[in-house]
Short mmCIF file of N, CA and C in Angstrom, two decimals:
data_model
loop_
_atom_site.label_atom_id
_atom_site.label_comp_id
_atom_site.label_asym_id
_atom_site.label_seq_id
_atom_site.Cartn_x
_atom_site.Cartn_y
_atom_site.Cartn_z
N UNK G 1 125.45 141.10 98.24
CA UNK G 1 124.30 140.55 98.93
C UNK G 1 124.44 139.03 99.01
N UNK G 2 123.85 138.45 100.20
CA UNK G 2 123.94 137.10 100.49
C UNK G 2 123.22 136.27 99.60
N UNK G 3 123.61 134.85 98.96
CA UNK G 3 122.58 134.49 98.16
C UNK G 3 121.61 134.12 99.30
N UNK G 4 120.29 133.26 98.77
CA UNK G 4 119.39 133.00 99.36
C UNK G 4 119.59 131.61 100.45
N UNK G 5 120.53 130.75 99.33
CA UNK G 5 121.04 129.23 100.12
C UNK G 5 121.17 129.82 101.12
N UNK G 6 122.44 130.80 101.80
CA UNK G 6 123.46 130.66 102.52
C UNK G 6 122.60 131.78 103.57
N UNK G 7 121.49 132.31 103.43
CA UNK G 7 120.45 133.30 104.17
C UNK G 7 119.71 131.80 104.71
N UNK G 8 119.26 130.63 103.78
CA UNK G 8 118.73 129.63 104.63
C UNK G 8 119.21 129.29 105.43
N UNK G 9 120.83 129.27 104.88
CA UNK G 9 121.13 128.29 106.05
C UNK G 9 121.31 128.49 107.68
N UNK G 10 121.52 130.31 107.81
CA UNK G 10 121.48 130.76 108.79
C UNK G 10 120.67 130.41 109.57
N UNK G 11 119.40 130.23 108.83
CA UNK G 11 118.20 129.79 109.80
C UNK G 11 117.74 128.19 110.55
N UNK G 12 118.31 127.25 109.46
CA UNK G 12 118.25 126.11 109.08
C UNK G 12 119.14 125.05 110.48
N UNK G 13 118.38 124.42 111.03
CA UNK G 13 119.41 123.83 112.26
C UNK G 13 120.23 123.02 111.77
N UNK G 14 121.85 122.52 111.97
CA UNK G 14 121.99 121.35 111.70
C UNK G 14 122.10 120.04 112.30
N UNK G 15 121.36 120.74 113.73
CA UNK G 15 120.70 119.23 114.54
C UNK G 15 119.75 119.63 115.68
N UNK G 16 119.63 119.09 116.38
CA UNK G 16 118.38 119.39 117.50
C UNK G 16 118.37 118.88 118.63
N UNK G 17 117.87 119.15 119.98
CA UNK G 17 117.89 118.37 120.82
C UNK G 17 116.06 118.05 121.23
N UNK G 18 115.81 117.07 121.20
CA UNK G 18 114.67 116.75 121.24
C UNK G 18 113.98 116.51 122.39
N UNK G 19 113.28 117.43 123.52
CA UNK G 19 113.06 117.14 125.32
C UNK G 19 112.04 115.30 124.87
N UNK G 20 112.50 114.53 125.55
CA UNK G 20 111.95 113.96 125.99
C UNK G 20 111.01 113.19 127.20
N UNK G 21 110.49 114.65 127.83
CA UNK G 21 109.68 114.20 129.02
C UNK G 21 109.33 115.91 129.09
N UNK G 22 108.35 116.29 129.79
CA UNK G 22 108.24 117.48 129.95
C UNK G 22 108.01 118.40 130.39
N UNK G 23 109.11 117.63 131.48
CA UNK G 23 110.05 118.64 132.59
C UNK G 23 111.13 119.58 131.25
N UNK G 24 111.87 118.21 130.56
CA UNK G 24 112.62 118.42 129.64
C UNK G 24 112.05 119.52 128.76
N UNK G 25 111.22 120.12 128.52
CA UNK G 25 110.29 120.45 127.09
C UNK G 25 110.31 121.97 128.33
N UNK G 26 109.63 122.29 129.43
CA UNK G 26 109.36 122.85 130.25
C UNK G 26 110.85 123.75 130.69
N UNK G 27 111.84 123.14 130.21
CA UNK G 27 113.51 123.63 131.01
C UNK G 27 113.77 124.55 129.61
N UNK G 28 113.38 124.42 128.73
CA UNK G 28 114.12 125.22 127.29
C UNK G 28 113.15 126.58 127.20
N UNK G 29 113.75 127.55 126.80
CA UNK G 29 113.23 128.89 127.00
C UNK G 29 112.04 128.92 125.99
N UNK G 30 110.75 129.36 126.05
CA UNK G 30 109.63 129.24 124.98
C UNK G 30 109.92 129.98 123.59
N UNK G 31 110.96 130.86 123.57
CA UNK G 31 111.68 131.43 122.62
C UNK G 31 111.88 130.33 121.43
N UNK G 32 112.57 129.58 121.90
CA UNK G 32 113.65 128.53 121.44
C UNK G 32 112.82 127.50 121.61
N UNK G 33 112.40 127.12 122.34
CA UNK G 33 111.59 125.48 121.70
C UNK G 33 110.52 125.17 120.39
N UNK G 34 110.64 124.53 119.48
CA UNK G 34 109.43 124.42 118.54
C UNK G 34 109.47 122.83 118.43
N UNK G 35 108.07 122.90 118.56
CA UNK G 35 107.29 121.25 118.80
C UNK G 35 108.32 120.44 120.16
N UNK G 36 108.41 120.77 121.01
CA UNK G 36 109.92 120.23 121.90
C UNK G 36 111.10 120.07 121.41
N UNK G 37 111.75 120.69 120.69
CA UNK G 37 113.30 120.87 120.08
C UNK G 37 113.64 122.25 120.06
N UNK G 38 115.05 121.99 120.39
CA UNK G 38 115.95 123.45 120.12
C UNK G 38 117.06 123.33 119.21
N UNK G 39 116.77 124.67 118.31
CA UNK G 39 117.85 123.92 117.60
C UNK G 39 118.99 124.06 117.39
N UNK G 40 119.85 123.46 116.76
CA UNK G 40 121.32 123.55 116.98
C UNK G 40 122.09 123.92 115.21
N UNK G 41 122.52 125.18 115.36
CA UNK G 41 122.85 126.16 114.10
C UNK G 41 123.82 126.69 114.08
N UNK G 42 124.98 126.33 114.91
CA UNK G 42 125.90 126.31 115.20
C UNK G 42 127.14 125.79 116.90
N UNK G 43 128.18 125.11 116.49
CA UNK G 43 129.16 124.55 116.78
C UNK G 43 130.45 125.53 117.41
N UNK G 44 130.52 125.48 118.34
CA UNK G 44 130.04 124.44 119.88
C UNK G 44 128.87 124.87 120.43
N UNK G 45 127.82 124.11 120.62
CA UNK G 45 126.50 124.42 121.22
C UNK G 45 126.70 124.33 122.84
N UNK G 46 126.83 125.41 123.58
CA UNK G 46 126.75 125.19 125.08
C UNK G 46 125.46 125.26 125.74
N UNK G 47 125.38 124.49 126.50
CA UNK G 47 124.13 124.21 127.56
C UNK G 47 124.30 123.94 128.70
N UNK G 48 123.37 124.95 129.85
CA UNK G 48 123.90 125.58 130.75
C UNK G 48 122.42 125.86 132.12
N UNK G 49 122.37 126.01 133.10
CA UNK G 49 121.35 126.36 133.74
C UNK G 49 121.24 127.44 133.98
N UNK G 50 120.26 128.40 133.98
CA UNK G 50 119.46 129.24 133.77
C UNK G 50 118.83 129.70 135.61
N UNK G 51 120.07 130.95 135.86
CA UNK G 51 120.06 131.14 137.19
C UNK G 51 119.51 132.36 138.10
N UNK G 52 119.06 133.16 136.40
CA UNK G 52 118.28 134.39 136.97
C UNK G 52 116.83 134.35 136.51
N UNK G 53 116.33 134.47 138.23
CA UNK G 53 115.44 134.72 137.92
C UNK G 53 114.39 134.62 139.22
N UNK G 54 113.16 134.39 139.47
CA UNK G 54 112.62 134.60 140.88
C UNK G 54 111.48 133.46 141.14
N UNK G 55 110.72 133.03 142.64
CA UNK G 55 110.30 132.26 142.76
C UNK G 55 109.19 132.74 142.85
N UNK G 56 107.75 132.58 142.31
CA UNK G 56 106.44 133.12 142.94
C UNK G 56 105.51 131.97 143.34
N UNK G 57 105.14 132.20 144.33
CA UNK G 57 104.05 130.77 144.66
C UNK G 57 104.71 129.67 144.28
N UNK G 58 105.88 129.88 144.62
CA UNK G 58 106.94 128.15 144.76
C UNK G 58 107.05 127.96 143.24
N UNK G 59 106.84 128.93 142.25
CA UNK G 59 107.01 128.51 140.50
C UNK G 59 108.00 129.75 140.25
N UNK G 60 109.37 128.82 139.90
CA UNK G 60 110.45 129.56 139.10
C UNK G 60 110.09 130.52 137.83
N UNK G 61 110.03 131.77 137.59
CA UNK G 61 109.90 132.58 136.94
C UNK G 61 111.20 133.52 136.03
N UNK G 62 111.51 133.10 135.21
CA UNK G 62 112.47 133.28 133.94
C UNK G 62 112.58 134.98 134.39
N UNK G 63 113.60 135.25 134.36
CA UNK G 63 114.00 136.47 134.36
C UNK G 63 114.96 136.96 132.77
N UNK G 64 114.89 138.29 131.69
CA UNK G 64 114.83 137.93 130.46
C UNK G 64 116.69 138.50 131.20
N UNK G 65 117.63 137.72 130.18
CA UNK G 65 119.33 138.13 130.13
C UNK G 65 119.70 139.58 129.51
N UNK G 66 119.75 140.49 130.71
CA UNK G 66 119.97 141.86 129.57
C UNK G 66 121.34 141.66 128.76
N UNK G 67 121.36 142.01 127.69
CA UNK G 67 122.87 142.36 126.52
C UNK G 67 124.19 142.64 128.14
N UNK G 68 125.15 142.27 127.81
CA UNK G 68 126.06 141.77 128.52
C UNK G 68 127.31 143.01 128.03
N UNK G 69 127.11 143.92 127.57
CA UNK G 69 127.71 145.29 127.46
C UNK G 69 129.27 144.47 126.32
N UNK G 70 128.66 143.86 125.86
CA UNK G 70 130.61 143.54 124.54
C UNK G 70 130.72 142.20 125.11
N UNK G 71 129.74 141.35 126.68
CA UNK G 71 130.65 140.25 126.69
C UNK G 71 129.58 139.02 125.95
N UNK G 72 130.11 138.21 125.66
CA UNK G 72 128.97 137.00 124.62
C UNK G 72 128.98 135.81 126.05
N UNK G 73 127.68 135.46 126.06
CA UNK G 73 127.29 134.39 126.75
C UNK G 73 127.81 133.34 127.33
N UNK G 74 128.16 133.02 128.46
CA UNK G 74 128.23 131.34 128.47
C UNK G 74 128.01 130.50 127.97
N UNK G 75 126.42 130.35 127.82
CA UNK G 75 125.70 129.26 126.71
C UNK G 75 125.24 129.72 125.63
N UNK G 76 124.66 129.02 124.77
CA UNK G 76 123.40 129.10 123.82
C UNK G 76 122.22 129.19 123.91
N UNK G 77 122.24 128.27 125.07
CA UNK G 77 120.68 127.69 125.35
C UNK G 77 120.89 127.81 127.30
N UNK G 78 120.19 128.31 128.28
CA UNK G 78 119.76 128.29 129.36
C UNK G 78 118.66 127.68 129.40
N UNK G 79 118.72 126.46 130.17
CA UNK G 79 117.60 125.58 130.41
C UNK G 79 117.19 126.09 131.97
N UNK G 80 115.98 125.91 132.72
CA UNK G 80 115.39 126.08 133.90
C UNK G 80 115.57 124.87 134.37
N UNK G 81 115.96 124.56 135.15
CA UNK G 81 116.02 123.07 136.62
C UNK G 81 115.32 123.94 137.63
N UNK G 82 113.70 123.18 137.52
CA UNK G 82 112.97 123.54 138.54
C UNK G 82 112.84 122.39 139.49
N UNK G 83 113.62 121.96 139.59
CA UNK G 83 113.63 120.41 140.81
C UNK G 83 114.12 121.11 142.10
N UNK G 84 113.82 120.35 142.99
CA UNK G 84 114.51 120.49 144.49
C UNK G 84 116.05 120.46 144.14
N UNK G 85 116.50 119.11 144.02
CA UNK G 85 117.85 118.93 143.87
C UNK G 85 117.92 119.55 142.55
N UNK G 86 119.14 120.35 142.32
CA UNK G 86 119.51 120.71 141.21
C UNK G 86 120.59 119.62 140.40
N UNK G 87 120.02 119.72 139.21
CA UNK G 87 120.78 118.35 138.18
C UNK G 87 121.56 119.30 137.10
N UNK G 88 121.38 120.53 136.67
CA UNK G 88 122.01 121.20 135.57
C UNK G 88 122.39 121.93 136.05
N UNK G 89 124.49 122.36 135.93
CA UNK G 89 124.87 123.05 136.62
C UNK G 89 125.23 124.29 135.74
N UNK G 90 125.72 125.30 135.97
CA UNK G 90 125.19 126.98 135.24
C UNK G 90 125.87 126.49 133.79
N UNK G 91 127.48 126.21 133.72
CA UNK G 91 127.85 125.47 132.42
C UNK G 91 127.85 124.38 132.56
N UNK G 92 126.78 123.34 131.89
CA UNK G 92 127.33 121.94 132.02
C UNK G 92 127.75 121.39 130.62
N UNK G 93 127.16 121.43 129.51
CA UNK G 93 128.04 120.84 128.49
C UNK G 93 128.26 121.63 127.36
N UNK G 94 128.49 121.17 126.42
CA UNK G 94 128.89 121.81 124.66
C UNK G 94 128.76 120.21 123.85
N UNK G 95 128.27 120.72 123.15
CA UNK G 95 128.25 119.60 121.67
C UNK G 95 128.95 120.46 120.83
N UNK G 96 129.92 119.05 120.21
CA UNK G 96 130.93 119.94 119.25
C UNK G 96 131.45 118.87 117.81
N UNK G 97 131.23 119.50 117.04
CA UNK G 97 131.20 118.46 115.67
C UNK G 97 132.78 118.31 115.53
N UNK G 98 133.08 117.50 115.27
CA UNK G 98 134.29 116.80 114.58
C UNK G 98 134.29 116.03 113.30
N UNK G 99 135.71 115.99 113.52
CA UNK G 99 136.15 115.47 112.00
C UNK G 99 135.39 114.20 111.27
N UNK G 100 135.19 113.61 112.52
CA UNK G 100 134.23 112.40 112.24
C UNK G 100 133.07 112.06 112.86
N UNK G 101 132.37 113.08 113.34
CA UNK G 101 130.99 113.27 113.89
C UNK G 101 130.75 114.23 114.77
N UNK G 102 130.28 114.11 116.11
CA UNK G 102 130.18 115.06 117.10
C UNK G 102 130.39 113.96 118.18
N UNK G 103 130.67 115.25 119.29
CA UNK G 103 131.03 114.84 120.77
C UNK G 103 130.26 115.42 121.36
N UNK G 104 130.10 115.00 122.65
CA UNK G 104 129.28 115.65 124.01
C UNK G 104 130.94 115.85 124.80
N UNK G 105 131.31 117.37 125.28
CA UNK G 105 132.07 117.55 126.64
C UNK G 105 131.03 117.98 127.32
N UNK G 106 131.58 117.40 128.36
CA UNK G 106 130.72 117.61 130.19
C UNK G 106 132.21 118.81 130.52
N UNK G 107 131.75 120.81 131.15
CA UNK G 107 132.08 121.37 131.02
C UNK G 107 132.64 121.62 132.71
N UNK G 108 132.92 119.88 133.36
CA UNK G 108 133.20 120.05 134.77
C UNK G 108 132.21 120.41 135.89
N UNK G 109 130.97 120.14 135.32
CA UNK G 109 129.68 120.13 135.98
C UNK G 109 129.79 119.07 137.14
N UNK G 110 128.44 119.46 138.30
CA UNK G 110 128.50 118.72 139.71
C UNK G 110 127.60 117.17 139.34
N UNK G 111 126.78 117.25 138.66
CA UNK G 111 126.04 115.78 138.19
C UNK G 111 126.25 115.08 137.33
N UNK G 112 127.14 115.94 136.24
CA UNK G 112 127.96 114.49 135.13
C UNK G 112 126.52 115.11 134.03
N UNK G 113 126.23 113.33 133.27
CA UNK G 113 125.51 113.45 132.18
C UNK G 113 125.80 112.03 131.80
N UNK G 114 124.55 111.10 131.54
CA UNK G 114 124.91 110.55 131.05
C UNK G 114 124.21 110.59 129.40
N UNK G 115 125.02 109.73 128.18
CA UNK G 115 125.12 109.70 126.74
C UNK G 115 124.91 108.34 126.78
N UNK G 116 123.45 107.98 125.86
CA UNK G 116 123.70 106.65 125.89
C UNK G 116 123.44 105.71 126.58
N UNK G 117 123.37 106.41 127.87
CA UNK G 117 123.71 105.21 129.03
C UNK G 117 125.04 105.14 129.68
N UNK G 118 125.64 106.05 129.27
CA UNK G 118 127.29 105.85 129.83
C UNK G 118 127.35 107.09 130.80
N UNK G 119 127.98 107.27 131.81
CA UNK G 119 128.50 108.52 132.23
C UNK G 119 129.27 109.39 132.13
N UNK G 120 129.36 110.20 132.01
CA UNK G 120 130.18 111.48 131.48
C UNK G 120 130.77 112.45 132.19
N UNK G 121 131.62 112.39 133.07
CA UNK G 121 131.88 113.62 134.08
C UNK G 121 131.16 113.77 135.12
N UNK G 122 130.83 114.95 135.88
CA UNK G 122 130.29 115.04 137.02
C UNK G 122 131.75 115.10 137.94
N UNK G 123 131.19 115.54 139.32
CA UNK G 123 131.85 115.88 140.23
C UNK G 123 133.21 117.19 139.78
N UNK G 124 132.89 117.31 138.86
CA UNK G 124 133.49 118.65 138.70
C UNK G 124 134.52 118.55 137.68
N UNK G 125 134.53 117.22 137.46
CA UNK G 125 135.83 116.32 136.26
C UNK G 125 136.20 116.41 135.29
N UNK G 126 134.62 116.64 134.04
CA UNK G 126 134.80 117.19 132.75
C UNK G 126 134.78 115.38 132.49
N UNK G 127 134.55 115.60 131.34
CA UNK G 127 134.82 114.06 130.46
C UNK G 127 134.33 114.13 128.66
N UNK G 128 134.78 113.39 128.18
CA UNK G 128 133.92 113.80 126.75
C UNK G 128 133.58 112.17 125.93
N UNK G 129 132.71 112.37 125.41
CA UNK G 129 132.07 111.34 124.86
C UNK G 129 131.31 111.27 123.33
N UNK G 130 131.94 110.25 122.21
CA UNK G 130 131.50 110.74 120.96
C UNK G 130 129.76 110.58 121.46
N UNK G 131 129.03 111.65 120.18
CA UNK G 131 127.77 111.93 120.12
C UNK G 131 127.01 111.32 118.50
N UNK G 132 125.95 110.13 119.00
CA UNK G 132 125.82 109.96 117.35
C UNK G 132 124.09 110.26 117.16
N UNK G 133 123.54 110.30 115.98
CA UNK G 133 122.68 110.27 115.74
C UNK G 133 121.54 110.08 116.48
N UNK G 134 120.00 110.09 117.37
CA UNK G 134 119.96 109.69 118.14
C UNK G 134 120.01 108.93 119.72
N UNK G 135 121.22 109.37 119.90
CA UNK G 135 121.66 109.39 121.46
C UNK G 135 121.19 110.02 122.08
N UNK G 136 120.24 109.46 123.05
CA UNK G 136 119.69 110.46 124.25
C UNK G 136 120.93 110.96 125.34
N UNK G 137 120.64 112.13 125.90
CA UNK G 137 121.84 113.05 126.82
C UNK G 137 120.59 113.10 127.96
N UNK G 138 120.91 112.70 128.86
CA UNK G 138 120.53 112.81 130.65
C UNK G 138 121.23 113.97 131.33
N UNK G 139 120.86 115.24 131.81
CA UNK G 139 121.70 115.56 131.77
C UNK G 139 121.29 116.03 133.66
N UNK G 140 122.73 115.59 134.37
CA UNK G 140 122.35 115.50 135.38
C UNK G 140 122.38 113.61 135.98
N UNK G 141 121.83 113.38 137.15
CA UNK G 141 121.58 111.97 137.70
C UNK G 141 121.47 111.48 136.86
N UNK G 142 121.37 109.88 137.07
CA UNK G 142 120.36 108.91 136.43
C UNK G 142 118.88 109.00 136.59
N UNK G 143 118.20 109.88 137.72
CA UNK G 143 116.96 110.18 138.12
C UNK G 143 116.68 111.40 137.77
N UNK G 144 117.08 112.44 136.60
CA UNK G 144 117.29 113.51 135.79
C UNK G 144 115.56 113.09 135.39
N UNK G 145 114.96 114.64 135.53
CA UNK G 145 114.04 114.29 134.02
C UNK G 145 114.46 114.77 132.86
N UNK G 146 115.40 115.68 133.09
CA UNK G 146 116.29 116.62 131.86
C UNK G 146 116.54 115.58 130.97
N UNK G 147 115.59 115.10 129.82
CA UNK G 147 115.97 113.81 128.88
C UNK G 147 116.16 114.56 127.63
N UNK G 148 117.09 114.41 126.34
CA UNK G 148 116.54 115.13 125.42
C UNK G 148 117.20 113.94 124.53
N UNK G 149 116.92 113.77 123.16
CA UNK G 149 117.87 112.97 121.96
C UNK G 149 118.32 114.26 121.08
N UNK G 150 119.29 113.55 120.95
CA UNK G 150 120.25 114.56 119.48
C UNK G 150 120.13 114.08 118.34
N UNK G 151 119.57 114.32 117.61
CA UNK G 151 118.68 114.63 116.18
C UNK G 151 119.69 115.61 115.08
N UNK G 152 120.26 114.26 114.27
CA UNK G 152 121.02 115.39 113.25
C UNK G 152 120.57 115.34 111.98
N UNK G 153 120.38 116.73 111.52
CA UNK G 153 119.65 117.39 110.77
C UNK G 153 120.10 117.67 109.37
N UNK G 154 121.55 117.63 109.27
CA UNK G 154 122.54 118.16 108.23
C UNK G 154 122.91 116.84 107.50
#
């Protein structure tokens, strides 16, 4: 039997992404958001847009992912981009811890991302960029509301 630590820790995030605006807060599945964060409990965290599903009275309506018969997900997390222009493309990134912190890869997505303030890929390019403590991720334009900070927990 598992001790109890290692049963916490399953549960226990070891970082978070924090929506900052809330469009941002509004894009993460109600499953998965608590107080506006999702959390992050394992490495590589992919994040991705969220493409099934239907329009009623002009409001995007979540359609639930049936079990995928043996195949495992694209992402982790499916966010909703309910904008006109779309800013989150189906895979756009992964956060991935390293030897000496974490990184943001951009997964060859059409809007990039910027970290920081810096840009990250887009146009289909891929790019990667270390990830520290507090760094907000744009993900999408510079006119993105998709805002979130990375919050590490561990």
């Amino acid at each position: 039997m598992e001790s109890k630590a290692a049963i916490v820790a399953q549960f226990t995030p070891a970082a978070a992404l924090k929506a900052m605006t809330p469009e941002a807060e509004a894009a993460i599945p109600q499953g998965m958001v608590v107080q506006g964060m999702v959390g992050i409990r394992g490495f590589p965290f992919r994040v991705g847009r969220e493409s099934r599903g239907k329009i009623v009275d002009g409001v995007f309506h979540r359609i639930e992912r049936p079990p995928r018969g043996g195949h495992a997900p694209t992402n982790d997390v499916y966010l909703v981009d309910a904008g006109e222009l779309l800013q989150i493309s189906r895979e756009h990134f992964r956060i991935e811890r390293t030897a000496t912190g974490y990184q943001v890869v951009d997964r060859g997505s059409v809007c990039g991302m910027l970290v920081g303030g810096v840009q990250i890929g887009g146009n289909e390019t891929g790019g990667t960029a270390p990830l520290r403590d507090g760094d907000e991720i744009q993900i999408g334009t510079d006119m993105t509301p998709y805002r979130y900070t990375f919050i590490v927990l561990e």
